[in-house]
């Protein structure tokens, strides 16, 4: 018995990472245990001075997030390859690209609302000793604290949401420039997850409002309802198919003299779930969300 505070899986393999949590932790909260579920044994342990907030895995890297630091290890050697200072990060926010073309890591910066995008050399995780980063980009994502973030498969796009939860912004990681501003709603919400589809064409957003919003990435649509507000689309009504774009206000042409609300893009589809504490991601089948 015992509780777990952090669980991560290496894709769909038998390799897992654990850290203890809850009233009766199974493992120490400041220790990461790498576990081979096929052989039912511990293969490695990593210890830290403070509690582990999250772990990210890819075939060549183990990334561990604590309150004010991110540690990057080579998967095979478990050599420490990099460490990154961050603002207080109790949510363990961190993103790691999983494509083989390049390695991109995103975490909170040292200032509120800033995201740090780090590009590492190819085969970085196979190295036995630290090497210089290829480059680092600072993205001024929000004025308030970042509450959620996600990157696409190759780390070319970054999505962020603030603790207000009304707006999701999409950035180009190479330049740090903003690509899109997507509106979840007008009321404050806690964003639980941001996830790109495997192709990077869509973004799904889940929140404590019990809704999942699907946005098209890079394909805005002029469609909106007559009143100037976006029409509500849902998967149950057949709206928002794969060829659709995001809804925009019919008043968007004069948005420069109107509040920012009218220049945003709304989701092309949305649906509700009964459990408000959840995360959402795209499934293996095309155009499915789990």
Steps between C-alpha positions, in 0.01 A plus 500: 500500500588868500424809296654636181531872428656473153462231232651515149522240223753477218256497206324160508793306638555315826717781641336721764614777734353547849528743788316456828212717617192518719466431873690173482748518209616175343832666408668809637350816340847637420609184315426380144483124455541362146309173480502216246149358519583197288768385740321654802814664636659838560762585238619835640433767760562876497492704822440871547496753783134595451179325397468384139217681320504320165704273271524500121643206304619440147721224367821693564412733791360508852382846608417562866323813625525625859370827647756737349714285272487262205760220470579332167663152501610266227270197511764230459787655693288697751768769473382849590513691170333828595323682785267797457394757759130591495247708687311306770338212312284298735292365211812348344440669164739370235470384137732277301479435126492132408594515131843371402587799278597724792471537876300793636425558868263768631459605863410816694766771495629711787225760459125467537324418174823418313571164336855380436549305175828305484633331186752221549730342241384187322579180696543718811377220725761256371788718621701407807576857607321838481534706181386852416136559409437585136297804603245629748188708430297688761129528417302776674187287506276672759497784751379267777641160597504217249260226608538249214722439200543247220717448191434316176679181393815670366502793741429760230184635667437595863153551654464682833218608731515732798338455840202701370419215260310708245763519225734241345789632293701309239862597435770408251779358717780599261418872486286539811236678290130453572311302237146498641286615790223253582212577735372226728235724654434825686491360856810407700588129495777269608657344191581134563670406173611624158577238235578518128386232258781281355496702177494834683178605322282509810526594867275369778449693823341364818398702806311485828189620316447141387550583134754394239562753223652403164679773303645494151863610501589751230166484315265783613151517353283811451186309603303641793142544610294802393521663844877533471572216740633163385248226440531213749638192334500152645602155391155366579335733247746418226656848495870566494614220273864446403473752215353777714680806632457688824201729538562876502272794573322665208623828652861390464557749216461790743662318793766772532242733654327228703611307809750218442217246547379566143839434336544152650435161341251261659507121497373310198356230728435439867341239721435442869615227735349410839829497696649848539848380604638361176756536224435453129718391208461377144466125448676266260207506258467815282281778648438325832544645850547299819 
